[in-house]
């Protein structure tokens, strides 16, 4: 790592850990639990007041996972807080188990406060996070029902992932069909997590992780552009991907998140060549996605510079920057390249100066292109207790490792 970053490791480690334990976690522990019906409120305003009581299944699951993860990691050093975390994880896990899925085991997207489904189970992303949640809860408690349920969900995901939307797919596949990066990407992360959460089946999960790694590298890496494609046309449809919005779509945040998943897996498999390739693609993605005028990373871009379909394309989102800051830290650790320290400080300054709410705690989720707060909320339909605590925790852990070197 670059000299400036090396000298600040103790300070930065403390910054992240203080933020995690004295800011982010207390904000959600205080404001999010639904003590009457179970589960969590995620629609929280600037001060943590609830402004909508619907419960979004993937955010319920993510919160169970994070609370369980925090309990496992810090139950010895922070026993009093950890006891509360696992109690809240139980609250969410049981709500999710009892209300989150249909009779076929497919998970819904949204529920009422009391747990009645609002939507049909129209894709597998709720299932992926439910699988991770129950695996995490098993690792924390040893409760056999959660291990069994996690494995059942995983097998259902594997059956559905070739057609993740199933009957809810609105496209005519014979005319236009794309294979999306999001499915192998989340499946890779899920396999890496389950290999640790359900260790008795670790080898099986790592074998599947390797399959996802190979698929992503083969199909989605665009060596000419130095980017990962968000969607690849399925053979035998009549589209030139360069002539469609979907075919030209670039999501820099997704790329950075996927690359650190791949880099983590590559390190475990001892594949330094893939580590270096991911590092190269990180740098080109950051160069492509960084707003040269106002700073920050664009939400969506068109690979050929044409107008994106998404009206929110130029917004600056919390998760994009948090995933990216951890990605460059990890890349710097594994490659020792000085460029990553430069990018770390650019991202670090943007996150702490633009997204962090020093007055009320936690982080704003949505900024306009200039970096001004667009929505004064701390949680909603898409933002919950996940990207902020996960990346703050991971950065803190990585700085702890660097401090010991």
Short mmCIF file of C-alpha atoms in Angstrom, two decimals:
data_model
loop_
_atom_site.label_atom_id
_atom_site.label_comp_id
_atom_site.label_asym_id
_atom_site.label_seq_id
_atom_site.Cartn_x
_atom_site.Cartn_y
_atom_site.Cartn_z
CA UNK A 1 0.00 0.00 0.00
CA UNK A 2 1.16 3.58 -0.58
CA UNK A 3 3.11 5.29 2.17
CA UNK A 4 0.41 7.81 3.11
CA UNK A 5 -2.17 5.07 3.57
CA UNK A 6 0.26 2.93 5.57
CA UNK A 7 0.90 5.72 8.06
CA UNK A 8 -2.83 6.24 8.61
CA UNK A 9 -3.83 2.60 9.14
CA UNK A 10 -4.44 2.87 12.93
CA UNK A 11 -6.47 6.06 12.53
CA UNK A 12 -8.58 4.64 9.70
CA UNK A 13 -9.16 1.35 11.48
CA UNK A 14 -10.52 3.24 14.46
CA UNK A 15 -12.68 5.45 12.26
CA UNK A 16 -14.43 2.49 10.67
CA UNK A 17 -14.88 0.50 13.87
CA UNK A 18 -16.17 3.54 15.78
CA UNK A 19 -18.60 4.24 12.96
CA UNK A 20 -19.81 0.64 12.95
CA UNK A 21 -20.35 0.24 16.69
CA UNK A 22 -21.22 3.78 17.76
CA UNK A 23 -23.14 5.04 14.75
CA UNK A 24 -24.50 2.60 12.16
CA UNK A 25 -25.42 -0.42 14.28
CA UNK A 26 -27.07 1.61 17.10
CA UNK A 27 -29.12 3.57 14.54
CA UNK A 28 -30.70 0.37 13.20
CA UNK A 29 -30.95 -1.45 16.52
CA UNK A 30 -32.85 1.48 17.98
CA UNK A 31 -35.16 2.31 15.06
CA UNK A 32 -35.66 -0.76 12.92
CA UNK A 33 -37.10 -3.68 14.97
CA UNK A 34 -40.85 -4.27 14.85
CA UNK A 35 -41.40 -5.55 18.38
CA UNK A 36 -45.10 -6.17 17.82
CA UNK A 37 -45.22 -8.26 14.63
CA UNK A 38 -41.61 -9.28 14.13
CA UNK A 39 -39.14 -8.43 11.41
CA UNK A 40 -37.81 -4.97 10.73
CA UNK A 41 -38.89 -1.57 9.50
CA UNK A 42 -36.52 -0.36 6.79
CA UNK A 43 -38.24 2.85 5.68
CA UNK A 44 -36.52 5.25 8.07
CA UNK A 45 -36.19 9.01 7.68
CA UNK A 46 -33.16 11.11 8.52
CA UNK A 47 -33.66 10.74 12.27
CA UNK A 48 -34.77 7.11 12.14
CA UNK A 49 -38.54 7.63 12.25
CA UNK A 50 -40.58 5.00 10.40
CA UNK A 51 -42.39 6.42 7.35
CA UNK A 52 -43.68 3.19 5.76
CA UNK A 53 -44.38 -0.16 7.44
CA UNK A 54 -44.17 -2.52 4.44
CA UNK A 55 -41.44 -5.14 4.77
CA UNK A 56 -39.21 -5.96 1.83
CA UNK A 57 -38.07 -9.56 2.02
CA UNK A 58 -34.55 -9.12 0.69
CA UNK A 59 -33.93 -6.33 3.23
CA UNK A 60 -35.40 -8.44 6.04
CA UNK A 61 -33.02 -11.23 5.03
CA UNK A 62 -30.01 -8.96 4.72
CA UNK A 63 -30.60 -7.65 8.22
CA UNK A 64 -30.84 -11.15 9.69
CA UNK A 65 -27.55 -11.99 7.96
CA UNK A 66 -25.74 -8.88 9.16
CA UNK A 67 -26.93 -9.17 12.76
CA UNK A 68 -25.91 -12.83 12.81
CA UNK A 69 -22.53 -11.98 11.28
CA UNK A 70 -21.86 -9.27 13.83
CA UNK A 71 -22.79 -11.66 16.64
CA UNK A 72 -20.38 -14.35 15.42
CA UNK A 73 -17.51 -11.91 14.96
CA UNK A 74 -17.89 -9.85 18.12
CA UNK A 75 -19.72 -11.96 20.72
CA UNK A 76 -16.57 -12.32 22.80
CA UNK A 77 -15.32 -8.73 22.59
CA UNK A 78 -18.76 -7.08 22.82
CA UNK A 79 -20.96 -9.64 24.64
CA UNK A 80 -23.70 -7.30 25.85
CA UNK A 81 -24.32 -5.78 22.42
CA UNK A 82 -23.98 -9.18 20.75
CA UNK A 83 -26.75 -10.62 22.93
CA UNK A 84 -29.08 -7.92 21.62
CA UNK A 85 -27.97 -8.50 18.03
CA UNK A 86 -28.73 -12.22 18.10
CA UNK A 87 -32.08 -11.58 19.77
CA UNK A 88 -32.98 -9.22 16.93
CA UNK A 89 -31.68 -11.72 14.37
CA UNK A 90 -34.01 -14.32 15.86
CA UNK A 91 -36.89 -11.86 15.56
CA UNK A 92 -36.20 -11.41 11.84
CA UNK A 93 -35.33 -15.03 11.03
CA UNK A 94 -38.58 -16.35 12.47
CA UNK A 95 -40.64 -13.66 10.75
CA UNK A 96 -38.95 -14.50 7.45
CA UNK A 97 -39.42 -18.23 7.97
CA UNK A 98 -43.11 -17.87 8.81
CA UNK A 99 -44.16 -15.24 6.25
CA UNK A 100 -41.52 -14.83 3.57
CA UNK A 101 -42.26 -17.64 1.11
CA UNK A 102 -45.06 -19.30 -0.82
CA UNK A 103 -46.10 -22.96 -0.67
CA UNK A 104 -43.41 -23.86 -3.22
CA UNK A 105 -40.65 -22.30 -1.13
CA UNK A 106 -40.21 -19.25 -3.36
CA UNK A 107 -39.68 -15.97 -1.52
CA UNK A 108 -41.79 -12.88 -2.05
CA UNK A 109 -40.42 -9.39 -2.59
CA UNK A 110 -42.72 -7.39 -0.29
CA UNK A 111 -44.96 -8.08 2.70
CA UNK A 112 -47.33 -6.04 4.82
CA UNK A 113 -46.27 -5.21 8.34
CA UNK A 114 -48.10 -8.31 9.61
CA UNK A 115 -46.48 -10.53 6.99
CA UNK A 116 -49.08 -10.89 4.24
CA UNK A 117 -47.55 -11.02 0.77
CA UNK A 118 -48.00 -7.94 -1.42
CA UNK A 119 -46.16 -9.26 -4.46
CA UNK A 120 -45.67 -12.58 -6.18
CA UNK A 121 -42.22 -14.23 -5.94
CA UNK A 122 -41.10 -12.72 -9.24
CA UNK A 123 -37.33 -13.37 -9.10
CA UNK A 124 -34.72 -15.25 -7.06
CA UNK A 125 -32.92 -12.34 -5.41
CA UNK A 126 -35.10 -12.45 -2.30
CA UNK A 127 -34.33 -16.18 -2.16
CA UNK A 128 -30.58 -15.58 -2.40
CA UNK A 129 -30.57 -13.26 0.59
CA UNK A 130 -32.96 -15.50 2.53
CA UNK A 131 -30.54 -18.37 1.94
CA UNK A 132 -27.67 -16.25 3.23
CA UNK A 133 -29.76 -15.11 6.20
CA UNK A 134 -30.65 -18.59 7.39
CA UNK A 135 -27.10 -19.81 6.81
CA UNK A 136 -25.82 -16.89 8.87
CA UNK A 137 -28.37 -17.52 11.60
CA UNK A 138 -27.33 -21.18 11.74
CA UNK A 139 -23.67 -20.20 12.07
CA UNK A 140 -24.61 -17.92 14.97
CA UNK A 141 -27.00 -20.22 16.84
CA UNK A 142 -26.56 -23.79 15.61
CA UNK A 143 -30.33 -24.09 15.18
CA UNK A 144 -30.81 -27.01 12.81
CA UNK A 145 -34.01 -25.73 11.22
CA UNK A 146 -32.16 -22.71 9.83
CA UNK A 147 -29.38 -24.86 8.32
CA UNK A 148 -31.94 -27.14 6.69
CA UNK A 149 -33.96 -24.23 5.34
CA UNK A 150 -30.86 -22.50 3.99
CA UNK A 151 -29.85 -25.61 2.04
CA UNK A 152 -33.38 -26.12 0.71
CA UNK A 153 -33.45 -22.54 -0.55
CA UNK A 154 -30.03 -22.93 -2.14
CA UNK A 155 -31.11 -25.97 -4.13
CA UNK A 156 -34.25 -24.14 -5.24
CA UNK A 157 -32.10 -21.22 -6.42
CA UNK A 158 -29.92 -23.61 -8.41
CA UNK A 159 -33.02 -25.03 -10.10
CA UNK A 160 -34.39 -21.58 -10.94
CA UNK A 161 -31.29 -19.57 -11.82
CA UNK A 162 -31.35 -20.38 -15.56
CA UNK A 163 -34.74 -18.63 -15.69
CA UNK A 164 -34.75 -16.52 -12.51
CA UNK A 165 -38.00 -14.67 -13.19
CA UNK A 166 -39.87 -17.76 -14.34
CA UNK A 167 -43.45 -17.04 -15.35
CA UNK A 168 -43.01 -13.39 -14.32
CA UNK A 169 -40.56 -12.66 -17.15
CA UNK A 170 -42.25 -10.02 -19.31
CA UNK A 171 -39.90 -10.42 -22.29
CA UNK A 172 -40.53 -12.76 -25.20
CA UNK A 173 -37.42 -14.95 -25.01
CA UNK A 174 -37.53 -15.97 -28.69
CA UNK A 175 -37.23 -12.32 -29.68
CA UNK A 176 -34.99 -10.88 -27.00
CA UNK A 177 -33.24 -12.58 -24.13
CA UNK A 178 -30.23 -11.52 -22.10
CA UNK A 179 -28.09 -13.34 -19.61
CA UNK A 180 -27.46 -10.95 -16.71
CA UNK A 181 -24.32 -10.54 -14.63
CA UNK A 182 -26.39 -10.25 -11.45
CA UNK A 183 -27.27 -13.96 -11.22
CA UNK A 184 -23.77 -15.54 -11.36
CA UNK A 185 -22.44 -12.63 -9.33
CA UNK A 186 -24.84 -13.10 -6.43
CA UNK A 187 -24.54 -16.90 -6.73
CA UNK A 188 -20.77 -16.58 -6.37
CA UNK A 189 -21.09 -14.46 -3.26
CA UNK A 190 -23.69 -16.82 -1.84
CA UNK A 191 -21.45 -19.85 -2.39
CA UNK A 192 -18.48 -18.10 -0.75
CA UNK A 193 -20.61 -17.19 2.26
CA UNK A 194 -22.24 -20.61 2.64
CA UNK A 195 -18.86 -22.35 2.46
CA UNK A 196 -18.08 -20.61 5.77
CA UNK A 197 -21.57 -20.59 7.28
CA UNK A 198 -22.30 -24.28 6.62
CA UNK A 199 -18.75 -25.69 6.75
CA UNK A 200 -19.77 -29.35 6.53
CA UNK A 201 -20.64 -28.69 2.87
CA UNK A 202 -17.83 -26.27 2.16
CA UNK A 203 -16.27 -28.17 -0.75
CA UNK A 204 -19.57 -28.41 -2.61
CA UNK A 205 -20.12 -24.67 -2.30
CA UNK A 206 -16.57 -23.86 -3.39
CA UNK A 207 -16.97 -26.09 -6.45
CA UNK A 208 -20.06 -24.11 -7.41
CA UNK A 209 -18.25 -20.86 -6.67
CA UNK A 210 -15.55 -21.89 -9.15
CA UNK A 211 -18.19 -22.53 -11.81
CA UNK A 212 -19.52 -19.00 -11.32
CA UNK A 213 -16.04 -17.52 -11.45
CA UNK A 214 -15.33 -19.23 -14.76
CA UNK A 215 -18.71 -18.20 -16.18
CA UNK A 216 -18.25 -14.53 -15.28
CA UNK A 217 -14.70 -14.39 -16.63
CA UNK A 218 -15.65 -16.14 -19.86
CA UNK A 219 -18.92 -14.36 -20.65
CA UNK A 220 -18.95 -10.95 -18.99
CA UNK A 221 -15.35 -9.68 -19.06
CA UNK A 222 -14.93 -7.37 -22.05
CA UNK A 223 -11.17 -7.23 -22.53
CA UNK A 224 -11.40 -4.54 -25.20
CA UNK A 225 -13.26 -2.13 -22.92
CA UNK A 226 -11.78 -3.21 -19.61
CA UNK A 227 -15.33 -3.48 -18.22
CA UNK A 228 -17.79 -6.17 -17.24
CA UNK A 229 -20.92 -6.30 -19.34
CA UNK A 230 -24.14 -6.05 -17.36
CA UNK A 231 -26.05 -8.22 -19.83
CA UNK A 232 -25.07 -10.60 -22.63
CA UNK A 233 -27.54 -11.57 -25.39
CA UNK A 234 -28.59 -15.20 -25.39
CA UNK A 235 -27.64 -16.94 -28.67
CA UNK A 236 -30.28 -17.35 -31.37
CA UNK A 237 -32.11 -14.12 -30.63
CA UNK A 238 -32.10 -11.46 -33.32
CA UNK A 239 -30.43 -8.63 -31.44
CA UNK A 240 -27.12 -6.90 -31.85
CA UNK A 241 -26.39 -5.96 -28.22
CA UNK A 242 -24.80 -2.70 -29.27
CA UNK A 243 -28.16 -1.56 -30.65
CA UNK A 244 -30.10 -1.91 -27.39
CA UNK A 245 -30.22 -0.05 -24.08
CA UNK A 246 -29.70 -3.29 -22.16
CA UNK A 247 -26.79 -4.43 -24.29
CA UNK A 248 -24.89 -1.17 -23.81
CA UNK A 249 -25.66 -0.78 -20.10
CA UNK A 250 -22.78 -0.36 -17.66
CA UNK A 251 -23.32 -0.38 -13.91
CA UNK A 252 -19.96 0.62 -12.38
CA UNK A 253 -21.05 -0.22 -8.83
CA UNK A 254 -22.07 -3.72 -9.83
CA UNK A 255 -18.76 -4.21 -11.58
CA UNK A 256 -16.75 -3.12 -8.55
CA UNK A 257 -18.79 -5.32 -6.22
CA UNK A 258 -18.47 -8.30 -8.54
CA UNK A 259 -14.73 -7.76 -8.90
CA UNK A 260 -14.12 -7.88 -5.17
CA UNK A 261 -16.21 -11.06 -4.96
CA UNK A 262 -14.01 -12.53 -7.70
CA UNK A 263 -10.84 -11.26 -6.09
CA UNK A 264 -11.81 -12.78 -2.74
CA UNK A 265 -12.51 -16.12 -4.42
CA UNK A 266 -9.32 -15.95 -6.47
CA UNK A 267 -7.29 -15.40 -3.32
CA UNK A 268 -8.88 -18.48 -1.74
CA UNK A 269 -8.12 -20.56 -4.84
CA UNK A 270 -4.57 -19.20 -5.07
CA UNK A 271 -5.22 -17.70 -8.52
CA UNK A 272 -2.98 -14.63 -8.58
CA UNK A 273 -3.53 -14.18 -12.32
CA UNK A 274 -7.24 -13.60 -11.72
CA UNK A 275 -6.43 -11.27 -8.82
CA UNK A 276 -4.30 -9.16 -11.15
CA UNK A 277 -6.92 -9.24 -13.91
CA UNK A 278 -9.60 -8.07 -11.49
CA UNK A 279 -7.31 -5.28 -10.31
CA UNK A 280 -6.78 -4.14 -13.91
CA UNK A 281 -10.53 -4.10 -14.54
CA UNK A 282 -11.15 -2.19 -11.30
CA UNK A 283 -8.88 0.63 -12.44
CA UNK A 284 -10.48 0.85 -15.89
CA UNK A 285 -13.98 0.73 -14.37
CA UNK A 286 -13.17 3.55 -11.97
CA UNK A 287 -11.69 5.62 -14.76
CA UNK A 288 -14.80 5.02 -16.90
CA UNK A 289 -17.35 5.50 -14.11
CA UNK A 290 -15.88 8.47 -12.22
CA UNK A 291 -17.58 11.82 -12.80
CA UNK A 292 -14.72 14.04 -13.97
CA UNK A 293 -16.73 17.22 -13.36
CA UNK A 294 -18.31 16.73 -9.92
CA UNK A 295 -16.63 13.63 -8.56
CA UNK A 296 -18.23 10.41 -7.43
CA UNK A 297 -19.24 7.37 -9.46
CA UNK A 298 -22.18 7.46 -11.85
CA UNK A 299 -25.00 5.00 -11.19
CA UNK A 300 -25.50 3.91 -14.82
CA UNK A 301 -23.65 4.62 -18.04
CA UNK A 302 -23.87 3.63 -21.69
CA UNK A 303 -20.80 1.82 -22.93
CA UNK A 304 -20.75 3.92 -26.13
CA UNK A 305 -21.56 7.21 -24.45
CA UNK A 306 -25.16 7.31 -25.63
CA UNK A 307 -28.01 8.47 -23.35
CA UNK A 308 -28.79 5.75 -20.79
CA UNK A 309 -32.35 4.48 -20.41
CA UNK A 310 -32.35 5.02 -16.64
CA UNK A 311 -33.43 8.55 -15.71
CA UNK A 312 -31.43 8.27 -12.47
CA UNK A 313 -28.22 7.48 -14.36
CA UNK A 314 -26.24 10.40 -12.96
CA UNK A 315 -27.20 9.99 -9.30
CA UNK A 316 -24.53 9.06 -6.77
CA UNK A 317 -25.61 6.11 -4.60
CA UNK A 318 -24.31 4.97 -1.23
CA UNK A 319 -23.77 1.31 -2.09
CA UNK A 320 -21.80 2.06 -5.26
CA UNK A 321 -19.22 4.05 -3.33
CA UNK A 322 -19.06 1.77 -0.29
CA UNK A 323 -18.58 -1.35 -2.39
CA UNK A 324 -15.91 0.46 -4.39
CA UNK A 325 -13.94 1.72 -1.41
CA UNK A 326 -13.63 -1.79 -0.01
CA UNK A 327 -12.79 -3.15 -3.47
CA UNK A 328 -9.82 -0.82 -3.88
CA UNK A 329 -8.60 -1.52 -0.35
CA UNK A 330 -8.66 -5.25 -1.04
CA UNK A 331 -6.97 -4.78 -4.40
CA UNK A 332 -4.27 -2.65 -2.81
CA UNK A 333 -3.62 -5.29 -0.19
CA UNK A 334 -3.38 -8.13 -2.71
CA UNK A 335 -1.46 -6.37 -5.49
CA UNK A 336 0.58 -3.70 -3.61
CA UNK A 337 -0.16 -1.25 -6.44
CA UNK A 338 -0.01 2.41 -5.42
CA UNK A 339 -2.90 3.42 -7.70
CA UNK A 340 -5.35 1.81 -5.32
CA UNK A 341 -4.28 4.00 -2.42
CA UNK A 342 -4.96 7.05 -4.60
CA UNK A 343 -8.42 5.75 -5.43
CA UNK A 344 -9.04 4.82 -1.82
CA UNK A 345 -8.61 8.41 -0.65
CA UNK A 346 -10.77 9.80 -3.48
CA UNK A 347 -13.58 7.42 -2.53
CA UNK A 348 -13.03 7.78 1.21
CA UNK A 349 -13.30 11.56 1.04
CA UNK A 350 -16.46 11.38 -1.05
CA UNK A 351 -18.14 8.90 1.28
CA UNK A 352 -17.37 10.72 4.52
CA UNK A 353 -17.94 14.24 3.19
CA UNK A 354 -21.04 13.59 1.09
CA UNK A 355 -22.92 10.52 2.36
CA UNK A 356 -22.22 10.44 6.09
CA UNK A 357 -24.72 12.27 8.30
CA UNK A 358 -22.67 13.58 11.22
CA UNK A 359 -25.70 15.10 12.92
CA UNK A 360 -28.13 12.20 12.97
CA UNK A 361 -25.94 9.20 12.22
CA UNK A 362 -25.84 6.63 9.42
CA UNK A 363 -25.42 7.50 5.75
CA UNK A 364 -27.65 9.12 3.17
CA UNK A 365 -28.38 6.86 0.24
CA UNK A 366 -29.10 9.11 -2.69
CA UNK A 367 -27.23 12.19 -3.89
CA UNK A 368 -27.66 14.19 -7.05
CA UNK A 369 -24.83 14.50 -9.51
CA UNK A 370 -23.25 17.39 -7.62
CA UNK A 371 -23.16 15.38 -4.42
CA UNK A 372 -26.09 17.08 -2.69
CA UNK A 373 -28.58 15.03 -0.68
CA UNK A 374 -31.47 14.06 -2.93
CA UNK A 375 -33.58 12.02 -0.49
CA UNK A 376 -33.35 12.59 3.23
CA UNK A 377 -33.81 8.99 4.23
CA UNK A 378 -31.60 6.37 5.85
CA UNK A 379 -33.58 3.37 4.69
CA UNK A 380 -36.35 2.48 2.29
CA UNK A 381 -37.38 -0.09 -0.28
CA UNK A 382 -33.82 -0.56 -1.53
CA UNK A 383 -31.58 0.65 1.30
CA UNK A 384 -31.48 -1.34 4.52
CA UNK A 385 -29.04 -2.70 7.06
CA UNK A 386 -26.56 -4.22 4.63
CA UNK A 387 -24.17 -2.31 2.36
CA UNK A 388 -23.25 0.31 4.96
CA UNK A 389 -22.55 -2.05 7.89
CA UNK A 390 -21.00 -4.75 5.69
CA UNK A 391 -18.52 -2.47 3.97
CA UNK A 392 -17.72 -0.45 7.10
CA UNK A 393 -17.10 -3.75 8.91
CA UNK A 394 -14.98 -5.17 6.08
CA UNK A 395 -12.89 -2.01 5.81
CA UNK A 396 -12.33 -2.03 9.56
CA UNK A 397 -11.28 -5.68 9.47
CA UNK A 398 -8.91 -5.07 6.59
CA UNK A 399 -7.26 -2.17 8.41
CA UNK A 400 -6.92 -4.42 11.47
CA UNK A 401 -5.07 -6.94 9.28
CA UNK A 402 -2.82 -4.24 7.84
CA UNK A 403 -2.04 -2.93 11.33
CA UNK A 404 -0.74 -6.36 12.35
CA UNK A 405 1.59 -6.67 9.38
#
